[in-house]
Amino acid sequence: MKILVINAGSSSLKYQLFNMESGAVLAKGTCERIGAGGTVTHKKTGAQPFFEERDLPDHGAALARVIWLLTSEQYGVIASVAEIDAVGHRVAHGGEQCKESCIVTEATIKYLETIVPINPLHGPPAIAGMKACIELMPELPQVAVFDTSFYSHIEDFRYVYPIPYEFYEKDRIRRYGFHGTSHRYVSAKVAEVMGKPIEELKIITCHLGNGSSITAVKNGVAIDTSMGFTPQEGIPMGTRSGSFDPTVLTYLMRTKGYTPDEMDDIINRKSGLLGISGLSNDCRNLHDARENGNKRADLALKMMTNGIKKYIGSYIAEMNGVDAIVFTAGIGENQSDIREEVCADMEWLGIELDIDRNRNFTRGIPFNISKEGAKVQTWVIPTDEEYMIALDTKRLAFN
Ligand code: AMP
């Protein structure tokens, strides 16, 4: 069985074709600058990557090129589209109604169109990606996997915001949470490698990348998460501020005359690690700069790691304990210094790292970095959102 996973962004379309018998990726790639020129990077596993500049006016054109590459004699891995069994779509926002992954129907698309106002960046491209796939491969089951659905069991006192209740009732302003597919994958994986049923575990998953979120998973269910109405809430990220006193926004708008769009740009693209350090949004650069005595790089990293620590502490309180902490994504999987800083001085809570294991960990596999005998197990687990989407697609399309 072969499943194509599609992740459509505002000007990009990423894809992976899985062989579900082996779990292997047969080919993957990215179309970028859709609607403003266009580039295609394609890689058949085991072969040289292919790159081209090519006019891609819309997501349909990008998908047509992907299909051509996947089926071409030179770069392809299948003889025809008929070899693909189903398509899985990453959809960032499922609103309040899409509580689980589902087969895409007209009703699904209609509902997703109604929530575009609360999801203006990711909604339209995801819908365009689904429509393009339905048009090009009408006979295939299409499955939507939502980043928000892992959070559909969070209780109201954790998702309602402390503003007039009608903003929730009338405008659907609430915590939705994001990165759910990643948190779902790594929480299931850590239970598997610990050899315990997830229903018996309390897990805190830290997805730390350019965008970062922390989730509390109790007995297999996400009960709280750091991201909110948008991916903006939570800890300081690459270029996003994370949470801070909201009055700062109205003060800046009043005193400096910023428009809502300008303010959005400041808090989404000019803040976080980049804004604090004035140097870079990339943790690797900040790590090097800090080693060379750069105080603002040091400040940015301390603000991020302290933010993570505070979420871990609060989720331990909310769950009345924790069995495992998981680090994943670009920073979580690769930067031992950040993991060390987050977990420092938490012996009282039972969190203790084996510094040697943390620094000399094996990349690409689940790796236990906790000290022998520590009450809480701390793991590095490589995330695989695309494979999770492929698994959901297989389950829904063929069960
Ligand atoms: P992500 O958004 O998950 O791709 O994570 C991106 C961030 O991970 C980058 O901004 C880096 O700060 C950090 N990172 C650290 N080491 C690596 C690495 N070896 N590969 C990729 N990202 C890394």
PDB file of C-alpha atoms in Angstrom, residues 11-303:
ATOM      1  CA  SER A  11       3.194  29.410  -0.901  1.00  0.00           C
ATOM      2  CA  SER A  12       4.515  25.865  -0.544  1.00  0.00           C
ATOM      3  CA  LEU A  13       3.487  22.249  -0.937  1.00  0.00           C
ATOM      4  CA  LYS A  14       5.469  19.488   0.782  1.00  0.00           C
ATOM      5  CA  TYR A  15       4.915  15.831  -0.033  1.00  0.00           C
ATOM      6  CA  GLN A  16       6.069  12.356   0.976  1.00  0.00           C
ATOM      7  CA  LEU A  17       5.122   9.043  -0.589  1.00  0.00           C
ATOM      8  CA  PHE A  18       5.142   6.146   1.916  1.00  0.00           C
ATOM      9  CA  ASN A  19       5.285   2.428   1.381  1.00  0.00           C
ATOM     10  CA  MET A  20       3.055   1.383   4.275  1.00  0.00           C
ATOM     11  CA  GLU A  21       4.259  -2.227   4.353  1.00  0.00           C
ATOM     12  CA  SER A  22       7.801  -1.156   5.306  1.00  0.00           C
ATOM     13  CA  GLY A  23       7.074   2.372   6.575  1.00  0.00           C
ATOM     14  CA  ALA A  24       9.753   3.610   4.147  1.00  0.00           C
ATOM     15  CA  VAL A  25       9.612   6.973   2.408  1.00  0.00           C
ATOM     16  CA  LEU A  26       9.862   6.264  -1.330  1.00  0.00           C
ATOM     17  CA  ALA A  27      10.208   9.919  -2.363  1.00  0.00           C
ATOM     18  CA  LYS A  28       9.658  13.349  -0.928  1.00  0.00           C
ATOM     19  CA  GLY A  29      10.007  16.969  -1.871  1.00  0.00           C
ATOM     20  CA  THR A  30       8.848  20.559  -1.672  1.00  0.00           C
ATOM     21  CA  CYS A  31       7.360  23.034  -4.125  1.00  0.00           C
ATOM     22  CA  GLU A  32       8.062  26.590  -3.020  1.00  0.00           C
ATOM     23  CA  ARG A  33       7.218  30.139  -4.096  1.00  0.00           C
ATOM     24  CA  ILE A  34       3.855  28.983  -5.450  1.00  0.00           C
ATOM     25  CA  GLY A  35       2.107  31.952  -7.035  1.00  0.00           C
ATOM     26  CA  ALA A  36       5.318  33.994  -7.205  1.00  0.00           C
ATOM     27  CA  GLY A  37       7.575  32.065  -9.579  1.00  0.00           C
ATOM     28  CA  GLY A  38       8.193  28.559  -8.307  1.00  0.00           C
ATOM     29  CA  THR A  39      10.862  26.021  -7.374  1.00  0.00           C
ATOM     30  CA  VAL A  40      10.648  22.254  -7.013  1.00  0.00           C
ATOM     31  CA  THR A  41      12.956  20.046  -4.960  1.00  0.00           C
ATOM     32  CA  HIS A  42      12.325  16.321  -5.296  1.00  0.00           C
ATOM     33  CA  LYS A  43      14.202  13.375  -3.855  1.00  0.00           C
ATOM     34  CA  LYS A  44      13.693   9.740  -4.672  1.00  0.00           C
ATOM     35  CA  THR A  45      15.113   7.762  -1.731  1.00  0.00           C
ATOM     36  CA  GLY A  46      18.636   6.638  -2.539  1.00  0.00           C
ATOM     37  CA  ALA A  47      18.982   8.895  -5.613  1.00  0.00           C
ATOM     38  CA  GLN A  48      20.409  12.351  -6.259  1.00  0.00           C
ATOM     39  CA  PRO A  49      18.006  15.221  -5.478  1.00  0.00           C
ATOM     40  CA  PHE A  50      16.292  16.949  -8.387  1.00  0.00           C
ATOM     41  CA  PHE A  51      15.835  20.740  -8.454  1.00  0.00           C
ATOM     42  CA  GLU A  52      14.155  23.043 -10.938  1.00  0.00           C
ATOM     43  CA  GLU A  53      12.818  26.551 -11.209  1.00  0.00           C
ATOM     44  CA  ARG A  54       9.398  26.353 -12.781  1.00  0.00           C
ATOM     45  CA  ASP A  55       6.354  28.581 -12.950  1.00  0.00           C
ATOM     46  CA  LEU A  56       3.827  27.307 -10.383  1.00  0.00           C
ATOM     47  CA  PRO A  57       0.811  29.642 -10.534  1.00  0.00           C
ATOM     48  CA  ASP A  58      -1.212  27.734  -7.919  1.00  0.00           C
ATOM     49  CA  HIS A  59      -1.339  24.606  -5.726  1.00  0.00           C
ATOM     50  CA  GLY A  60      -2.966  22.645  -8.568  1.00  0.00           C
ATOM     51  CA  ALA A  61       0.005  23.303 -10.833  1.00  0.00           C
ATOM     52  CA  ALA A  62       2.406  22.324  -8.038  1.00  0.00           C
ATOM     53  CA  LEU A  63       0.547  19.069  -7.421  1.00  0.00           C
ATOM     54  CA  ALA A  64       0.501  18.254 -11.151  1.00  0.00           C
ATOM     55  CA  ARG A  65       4.294  18.643 -11.169  1.00  0.00           C
ATOM     56  CA  VAL A  66       4.617  16.420  -8.088  1.00  0.00           C
ATOM     57  CA  ILE A  67       2.565  13.706  -9.792  1.00  0.00           C
ATOM     58  CA  TRP A  68       4.691  14.039 -12.925  1.00  0.00           C
ATOM     59  CA  LEU A  69       7.889  13.630 -10.870  1.00  0.00           C
ATOM     60  CA  LEU A  70       6.560  10.679  -8.856  1.00  0.00           C
ATOM     61  CA  THR A  71       5.609   8.853 -12.061  1.00  0.00           C
ATOM     62  CA  SER A  72       8.489   9.939 -14.324  1.00  0.00           C
ATOM     63  CA  GLU A  73      10.906   7.318 -15.587  1.00  0.00           C
ATOM     64  CA  GLN A  74      14.007   9.155 -14.388  1.00  0.00           C
ATOM     65  CA  TYR A  75      12.943  10.567 -11.003  1.00  0.00           C
ATOM     66  CA  GLY A  76       9.834   8.574 -10.219  1.00  0.00           C
ATOM     67  CA  VAL A  77       9.014   5.703  -7.866  1.00  0.00           C
ATOM     68  CA  ILE A  78       5.660   4.569  -9.286  1.00  0.00           C
ATOM     69  CA  ALA A  79       4.472   3.791 -12.813  1.00  0.00           C
ATOM     70  CA  SER A  80       1.178   5.680 -12.497  1.00  0.00           C
ATOM     71  CA  VAL A  81      -1.135   7.436 -10.025  1.00  0.00           C
ATOM     72  CA  ALA A  82      -3.108   4.184  -9.863  1.00  0.00           C
ATOM     73  CA  GLU A  83      -0.353   2.844  -7.572  1.00  0.00           C
ATOM     74  CA  ILE A  84      -1.253   5.417  -4.893  1.00  0.00           C
ATOM     75  CA  ASP A  85      -3.918   4.054  -2.534  1.00  0.00           C
ATOM     76  CA  ALA A  86      -4.887   7.175  -0.588  1.00  0.00           C
ATOM     77  CA  VAL A  87      -3.862  10.750   0.142  1.00  0.00           C
ATOM     78  CA  GLY A  88      -3.404  12.224   3.635  1.00  0.00           C
ATOM     79  CA  HIS A  89      -3.535  15.982   4.183  1.00  0.00           C
ATOM     80  CA  ARG A  90      -1.985  17.931   7.003  1.00  0.00           C
ATOM     81  CA  VAL A  91      -4.546  20.527   8.081  1.00  0.00           C
ATOM     82  CA  ALA A  92      -3.345  22.971  10.731  1.00  0.00           C
ATOM     83  CA  HIS A  93      -6.778  23.993  12.027  1.00  0.00           C
ATOM     84  CA  GLY A  94      -9.872  21.856  12.426  1.00  0.00           C
ATOM     85  CA  GLY A  95     -11.853  24.355  14.494  1.00  0.00           C
ATOM     86  CA  GLU A  96     -14.250  23.004  17.105  1.00  0.00           C
ATOM     87  CA  GLN A  97     -15.996  20.510  14.829  1.00  0.00           C
ATOM     88  CA  CYS A  98     -13.119  18.444  13.398  1.00  0.00           C
ATOM     89  CA  LYS A  99     -12.307  16.554  16.574  1.00  0.00           C
ATOM     90  CA  GLU A 100     -10.602  13.651  14.806  1.00  0.00           C
ATOM     91  CA  SER A 101      -8.906  12.853  11.516  1.00  0.00           C
ATOM     92  CA  CYS A 102     -11.564  12.188   8.871  1.00  0.00           C
ATOM     93  CA  ILE A 103     -12.266  11.298   5.257  1.00  0.00           C
ATOM     94  CA  VAL A 104     -12.506  14.567   3.325  1.00  0.00           C
ATOM     95  CA  THR A 105     -16.052  15.213   2.088  1.00  0.00           C
ATOM     96  CA  GLU A 106     -17.716  18.287   0.625  1.00  0.00           C
ATOM     97  CA  ALA A 107     -19.054  18.994   4.124  1.00  0.00           C
ATOM     98  CA  THR A 108     -15.496  18.924   5.567  1.00  0.00           C
ATOM     99  CA  ILE A 109     -14.311  21.479   3.032  1.00  0.00           C
ATOM    100  CA  LYS A 110     -17.424  23.645   3.571  1.00  0.00           C
ATOM    101  CA  TYR A 111     -16.815  23.662   7.340  1.00  0.00           C
ATOM    102  CA  LEU A 112     -13.116  24.478   6.916  1.00  0.00           C
ATOM    103  CA  GLU A 113     -14.131  27.397   4.684  1.00  0.00           C
ATOM    104  CA  THR A 114     -16.295  28.774   7.492  1.00  0.00           C
ATOM    105  CA  ILE A 115     -13.314  28.888   9.888  1.00  0.00           C
ATOM    106  CA  VAL A 116     -10.934  30.669   7.470  1.00  0.00           C
ATOM    107  CA  PRO A 117     -11.482  33.945   9.395  1.00  0.00           C
ATOM    108  CA  ILE A 118      -9.826  32.412  12.493  1.00  0.00           C
ATOM    109  CA  ASN A 119      -7.209  30.612  10.389  1.00  0.00           C
ATOM    110  CA  PRO A 120      -6.429  33.027   7.540  1.00  0.00           C
ATOM    111  CA  LEU A 121      -2.829  31.910   6.871  1.00  0.00           C
ATOM    112  CA  HIS A 122      -3.132  28.124   6.870  1.00  0.00           C
ATOM    113  CA  GLY A 123      -6.795  27.554   5.985  1.00  0.00           C
ATOM    114  CA  PRO A 124      -6.890  28.647   2.327  1.00  0.00           C
ATOM    115  CA  PRO A 125      -3.759  26.704   1.210  1.00  0.00           C
ATOM    116  CA  ALA A 126      -4.902  23.528   3.016  1.00  0.00           C
ATOM    117  CA  ILE A 127      -8.283  23.779   1.275  1.00  0.00           C
ATOM    118  CA  ALA A 128      -6.562  24.489  -2.061  1.00  0.00           C
ATOM    119  CA  GLY A 129      -4.331  21.411  -1.562  1.00  0.00           C
ATOM    120  CA  MET A 130      -7.338  19.172  -0.849  1.00  0.00           C
ATOM    121  CA  LYS A 131      -9.307  20.517  -3.807  1.00  0.00           C
ATOM    122  CA  ALA A 132      -6.331  20.057  -6.141  1.00  0.00           C
ATOM    123  CA  CYS A 133      -5.897  16.426  -5.009  1.00  0.00           C
ATOM    124  CA  ILE A 134      -9.610  15.668  -5.402  1.00  0.00           C
ATOM    125  CA  GLU A 135      -9.519  17.108  -8.915  1.00  0.00           C
ATOM    126  CA  LEU A 136      -6.367  15.280  -9.988  1.00  0.00           C
ATOM    127  CA  MET A 137      -7.052  12.005  -8.161  1.00  0.00           C
ATOM    128  CA  PRO A 138     -10.862  11.860  -7.822  1.00  0.00           C
ATOM    129  CA  GLU A 139     -10.989   8.120  -7.297  1.00  0.00           C
ATOM    130  CA  LEU A 140      -8.684   8.128  -4.227  1.00  0.00           C
ATOM    131  CA  PRO A 141      -9.790   8.439  -0.591  1.00  0.00           C
ATOM    132  CA  GLN A 142      -8.588  11.768   0.822  1.00  0.00           C
ATOM    133  CA  VAL A 143      -8.028  12.000   4.580  1.00  0.00           C
ATOM    134  CA  ALA A 144      -7.596  15.196   6.618  1.00  0.00           C
ATOM    135  CA  VAL A 145      -5.421  15.076   9.750  1.00  0.00           C
ATOM    136  CA  PHE A 146      -5.787  18.152  11.957  1.00  0.00           C
ATOM    137  CA  ASP A 147      -3.077  19.677  14.166  1.00  0.00           C
ATOM    138  CA  THR A 148      -5.785  20.779  16.569  1.00  0.00           C
ATOM    139  CA  SER A 149      -7.748  17.539  16.984  1.00  0.00           C
ATOM    140  CA  PHE A 150      -5.398  16.059  19.621  1.00  0.00           C
ATOM    141  CA  TYR A 151      -6.675  18.856  21.869  1.00  0.00           C
ATOM    142  CA  SER A 152     -10.374  18.178  21.437  1.00  0.00           C
ATOM    143  CA  HIS A 153     -10.609  16.670  24.952  1.00  0.00           C
ATOM    144  CA  ILE A 154      -9.130  19.666  26.778  1.00  0.00           C
ATOM    145  CA  GLU A 155     -11.646  20.889  29.355  1.00  0.00           C
ATOM    146  CA  ASP A 156     -13.332  24.284  29.079  1.00  0.00           C
ATOM    147  CA  PHE A 157     -11.593  25.833  32.102  1.00  0.00           C
ATOM    148  CA  ARG A 158      -8.308  25.260  30.229  1.00  0.00           C
ATOM    149  CA  TYR A 159      -9.422  26.430  26.784  1.00  0.00           C
ATOM    150  CA  VAL A 160     -11.711  29.392  27.517  1.00  0.00           C
ATOM    151  CA  TYR A 161      -9.833  32.718  27.738  1.00  0.00           C
ATOM    152  CA  PRO A 162     -10.429  35.103  30.666  1.00  0.00           C
ATOM    153  CA  ILE A 163     -12.162  37.727  28.491  1.00  0.00           C
ATOM    154  CA  PRO A 164     -15.949  38.305  28.102  1.00  0.00           C
ATOM    155  CA  TYR A 165     -17.518  34.906  27.468  1.00  0.00           C
ATOM    156  CA  GLU A 166     -19.384  36.078  24.366  1.00  0.00           C
ATOM    157  CA  PHE A 167     -16.049  36.234  22.499  1.00  0.00           C
ATOM    158  CA  TYR A 168     -15.937  32.474  22.914  1.00  0.00           C
ATOM    159  CA  GLU A 169     -19.634  31.897  22.202  1.00  0.00           C
ATOM    160  CA  LYS A 170     -19.958  34.230  19.229  1.00  0.00           C
ATOM    161  CA  ASP A 171     -16.441  34.439  17.798  1.00  0.00           C
ATOM    162  CA  ARG A 172     -15.033  30.997  18.763  1.00  0.00           C
ATOM    163  CA  ILE A 173     -12.029  32.665  20.431  1.00  0.00           C
ATOM    164  CA  ARG A 174     -10.475  29.982  22.636  1.00  0.00           C
ATOM    165  CA  ARG A 175      -7.368  27.831  22.978  1.00  0.00           C
ATOM    166  CA  TYR A 176      -7.179  25.379  20.074  1.00  0.00           C
ATOM    167  CA  GLY A 177      -3.557  24.185  20.360  1.00  0.00           C
ATOM    168  CA  PHE A 178      -1.245  23.247  17.477  1.00  0.00           C
ATOM    169  CA  HIS A 179       1.497  20.692  16.618  1.00  0.00           C
ATOM    170  CA  GLY A 180      -0.980  18.052  17.830  1.00  0.00           C
ATOM    171  CA  THR A 181       0.100  15.432  15.300  1.00  0.00           C
ATOM    172  CA  SER A 182       3.690  15.677  16.533  1.00  0.00           C
ATOM    173  CA  HIS A 183       2.702  15.546  20.223  1.00  0.00           C
ATOM    174  CA  ARG A 184       0.404  12.587  19.514  1.00  0.00           C
ATOM    175  CA  TYR A 185       3.182  10.730  17.673  1.00  0.00           C
ATOM    176  CA  VAL A 186       5.930  11.241  20.275  1.00  0.00           C
ATOM    177  CA  SER A 187       3.667  10.545  23.268  1.00  0.00           C
ATOM    178  CA  ALA A 188       2.614   7.222  21.714  1.00  0.00           C
ATOM    179  CA  LYS A 189       6.239   6.463  20.840  1.00  0.00           C
ATOM    180  CA  VAL A 190       7.583   7.135  24.336  1.00  0.00           C
ATOM    181  CA  ALA A 191       4.944   4.819  25.836  1.00  0.00           C
ATOM    182  CA  GLU A 192       6.002   2.155  23.312  1.00  0.00           C
ATOM    183  CA  VAL A 193       9.726   2.449  24.122  1.00  0.00           C
ATOM    184  CA  MET A 194       9.030   2.558  27.869  1.00  0.00           C
ATOM    185  CA  GLY A 195       7.023  -0.641  27.398  1.00  0.00           C
ATOM    186  CA  LYS A 196       3.955   0.753  29.206  1.00  0.00           C
ATOM    187  CA  PRO A 197       0.369   1.386  28.079  1.00  0.00           C
ATOM    188  CA  ILE A 198      -0.059   5.097  27.359  1.00  0.00           C
ATOM    189  CA  GLU A 199      -3.323   4.911  29.348  1.00  0.00           C
ATOM    190  CA  GLU A 200      -1.210   4.501  32.487  1.00  0.00           C
ATOM    191  CA  LEU A 201       1.259   7.326  31.849  1.00  0.00           C
ATOM    192  CA  LYS A 202       1.584  11.043  32.521  1.00  0.00           C
ATOM    193  CA  ILE A 203       3.747  12.575  29.781  1.00  0.00           C
ATOM    194  CA  ILE A 204       4.959  16.095  29.000  1.00  0.00           C
ATOM    195  CA  THR A 205       5.972  16.527  25.358  1.00  0.00           C
ATOM    196  CA  CYS A 206       8.181  19.480  24.351  1.00  0.00           C
ATOM    197  CA  HIS A 207       8.074  20.158  20.602  1.00  0.00           C
ATOM    198  CA  LEU A 208      10.892  22.696  20.259  1.00  0.00           C
ATOM    199  CA  GLY A 209      11.590  24.000  16.767  1.00  0.00           C
ATOM    200  CA  ASN A 210      11.267  27.333  15.059  1.00  0.00           C
ATOM    201  CA  GLY A 211       7.732  27.131  16.444  1.00  0.00           C
ATOM    202  CA  SER A 212       7.514  25.505  19.881  1.00  0.00           C
ATOM    203  CA  SER A 213       4.781  24.067  22.066  1.00  0.00           C
ATOM    204  CA  ILE A 214       4.502  21.985  25.220  1.00  0.00           C
ATOM    205  CA  THR A 215       1.670  19.513  25.863  1.00  0.00           C
ATOM    206  CA  ALA A 216       0.490  17.598  28.930  1.00  0.00           C
ATOM    207  CA  VAL A 217      -0.722  14.093  27.995  1.00  0.00           C
ATOM    208  CA  LYS A 218      -2.498  12.229  30.784  1.00  0.00           C
ATOM    209  CA  ASN A 219      -3.504   8.595  30.208  1.00  0.00           C
ATOM    210  CA  GLY A 220      -3.171   9.077  26.429  1.00  0.00           C
ATOM    211  CA  VAL A 221      -5.276  12.255  26.294  1.00  0.00           C
ATOM    212  CA  ALA A 222      -3.905  15.791  25.814  1.00  0.00           C
ATOM    213  CA  ILE A 223      -5.261  17.756  28.781  1.00  0.00           C
ATOM    214  CA  ASP A 224      -3.430  21.067  28.235  1.00  0.00           C
ATOM    215  CA  THR A 225      -1.088  22.730  25.771  1.00  0.00           C
ATOM    216  CA  SER A 226       0.874  25.961  25.513  1.00  0.00           C
ATOM    217  CA  MET A 227      -0.298  27.196  22.091  1.00  0.00           C
ATOM    218  CA  GLY A 228      -3.670  28.870  21.948  1.00  0.00           C
ATOM    219  CA  PHE A 229      -6.036  30.627  19.557  1.00  0.00           C
ATOM    220  CA  THR A 230      -3.046  30.740  17.195  1.00  0.00           C
ATOM    221  CA  PRO A 231       0.481  29.267  17.404  1.00  0.00           C
ATOM    222  CA  GLN A 232       1.528  32.579  18.970  1.00  0.00           C
ATOM    223  CA  GLU A 233       0.837  31.669  22.615  1.00  0.00           C
ATOM    224  CA  GLY A 234       3.348  29.953  24.874  1.00  0.00           C
ATOM    225  CA  ILE A 235       7.120  30.178  25.148  1.00  0.00           C
ATOM    226  CA  PRO A 236       9.358  32.568  23.132  1.00  0.00           C
ATOM    227  CA  MET A 237      10.010  30.890  19.737  1.00  0.00           C
ATOM    228  CA  GLY A 238      12.250  31.559  16.725  1.00  0.00           C
ATOM    229  CA  THR A 239      10.495  34.751  15.666  1.00  0.00           C
ATOM    230  CA  ARG A 240       7.226  34.587  17.669  1.00  0.00           C
ATOM    231  CA  SER A 241       7.026  36.336  21.017  1.00  0.00           C
ATOM    232  CA  GLY A 242       4.964  33.729  22.856  1.00  0.00           C
ATOM    233  CA  SER A 243       2.850  34.999  25.775  1.00  0.00           C
ATOM    234  CA  PHE A 244       3.241  38.398  27.398  1.00  0.00           C
ATOM    235  CA  ASP A 245       1.031  41.111  28.883  1.00  0.00           C
ATOM    236  CA  PRO A 246      -1.489  41.882  26.088  1.00  0.00           C
ATOM    237  CA  THR A 247      -1.699  45.524  27.169  1.00  0.00           C
ATOM    238  CA  VAL A 248       1.774  46.019  25.671  1.00  0.00           C
ATOM    239  CA  LEU A 249       0.135  45.609  22.247  1.00  0.00           C
ATOM    240  CA  THR A 250      -2.561  48.225  22.787  1.00  0.00           C
ATOM    241  CA  TYR A 251       0.017  50.558  24.381  1.00  0.00           C
ATOM    242  CA  LEU A 252       2.337  50.254  21.378  1.00  0.00           C
ATOM    243  CA  MET A 253      -0.528  50.700  18.916  1.00  0.00           C
ATOM    244  CA  ARG A 254      -1.687  53.806  20.751  1.00  0.00           C
ATOM    245  CA  THR A 255       1.715  55.401  21.295  1.00  0.00           C
ATOM    246  CA  LYS A 256       3.465  54.401  18.048  1.00  0.00           C
ATOM    247  CA  GLY A 257       0.491  54.217  15.725  1.00  0.00           C
ATOM    248  CA  TYR A 258       1.046  50.598  14.633  1.00  0.00           C
ATOM    249  CA  THR A 259      -1.780  49.022  12.671  1.00  0.00           C
ATOM    250  CA  PRO A 260      -3.028  45.513  13.595  1.00  0.00           C
ATOM    251  CA  ASP A 261      -1.091  44.090  10.612  1.00  0.00           C
ATOM    252  CA  GLU A 262       2.126  45.806  11.689  1.00  0.00           C
ATOM    253  CA  MET A 263       1.646  44.559  15.235  1.00  0.00           C
ATOM    254  CA  ASP A 264       1.033  41.024  13.909  1.00  0.00           C
ATOM    255  CA  ASP A 265       4.259  41.273  11.934  1.00  0.00           C
ATOM    256  CA  ILE A 266       6.201  42.395  15.030  1.00  0.00           C
ATOM    257  CA  ILE A 267       4.939  39.624  17.309  1.00  0.00           C
ATOM    258  CA  ASN A 268       5.060  36.860  14.667  1.00  0.00           C
ATOM    259  CA  ARG A 269       8.171  37.629  12.642  1.00  0.00           C
ATOM    260  CA  LYS A 270      10.345  40.044  14.600  1.00  0.00           C
ATOM    261  CA  SER A 271      10.097  38.797  18.168  1.00  0.00           C
ATOM    262  CA  GLY A 272      11.139  35.684  20.095  1.00  0.00           C
ATOM    263  CA  LEU A 273      14.771  34.582  19.854  1.00  0.00           C
ATOM    264  CA  LEU A 274      15.367  36.910  16.887  1.00  0.00           C
ATOM    265  CA  GLY A 275      13.801  39.947  18.520  1.00  0.00           C
ATOM    266  CA  ILE A 276      15.484  39.497  21.891  1.00  0.00           C
ATOM    267  CA  SER A 277      18.945  38.668  20.545  1.00  0.00           C
ATOM    268  CA  GLY A 278      18.828  41.029  17.549  1.00  0.00           C
ATOM    269  CA  LEU A 279      20.950  38.334  15.921  1.00  0.00           C
ATOM    270  CA  SER A 280      19.174  35.214  14.748  1.00  0.00           C
ATOM    271  CA  ASN A 281      16.129  32.985  15.176  1.00  0.00           C
ATOM    272  CA  ASP A 282      18.349  29.922  14.942  1.00  0.00           C
ATOM    273  CA  CYS A 283      19.307  28.353  18.253  1.00  0.00           C
ATOM    274  CA  ARG A 284      22.595  27.068  16.821  1.00  0.00           C
ATOM    275  CA  ASN A 285      23.748  30.622  16.044  1.00  0.00           C
ATOM    276  CA  LEU A 286      22.633  31.813  19.466  1.00  0.00           C
ATOM    277  CA  HIS A 287      24.479  28.963  21.148  1.00  0.00           C
ATOM    278  CA  ASP A 288      27.706  29.981  19.356  1.00  0.00           C
ATOM    279  CA  ALA A 289      27.161  33.686  20.069  1.00  0.00           C
ATOM    280  CA  ARG A 290      26.569  32.972  23.754  1.00  0.00           C
ATOM    281  CA  GLU A 291      29.821  30.949  23.910  1.00  0.00           C
ATOM    282  CA  ASN A 292      31.533  34.071  22.550  1.00  0.00           C
ATOM    283  CA  GLY A 293      30.062  36.222  25.322  1.00  0.00           C
ATOM    284  CA  ASN A 294      27.049  37.718  23.508  1.00  0.00           C
ATOM    285  CA  LYS A 295      24.746  38.794  26.367  1.00  0.00           C
ATOM    286  CA  ARG A 296      21.554  39.144  24.345  1.00  0.00           C
ATOM    287  CA  ALA A 297      21.957  35.689  22.810  1.00  0.00           C
ATOM    288  CA  ASP A 298      22.336  34.415  26.370  1.00  0.00           C
ATOM    289  CA  LEU A 299      19.245  36.365  27.469  1.00  0.00           C
ATOM    290  CA  ALA A 300      17.146  35.001  24.559  1.00  0.00           C
ATOM    291  CA  LEU A 301      18.102  31.391  25.321  1.00  0.00           C
ATOM    292  CA  LYS A 302      17.523  31.825  29.063  1.00  0.00           C
ATOM    293  CA  MET A 303      14.059  33.283  28.410  1.00  0.00           C
TER     294      MET A 303
END
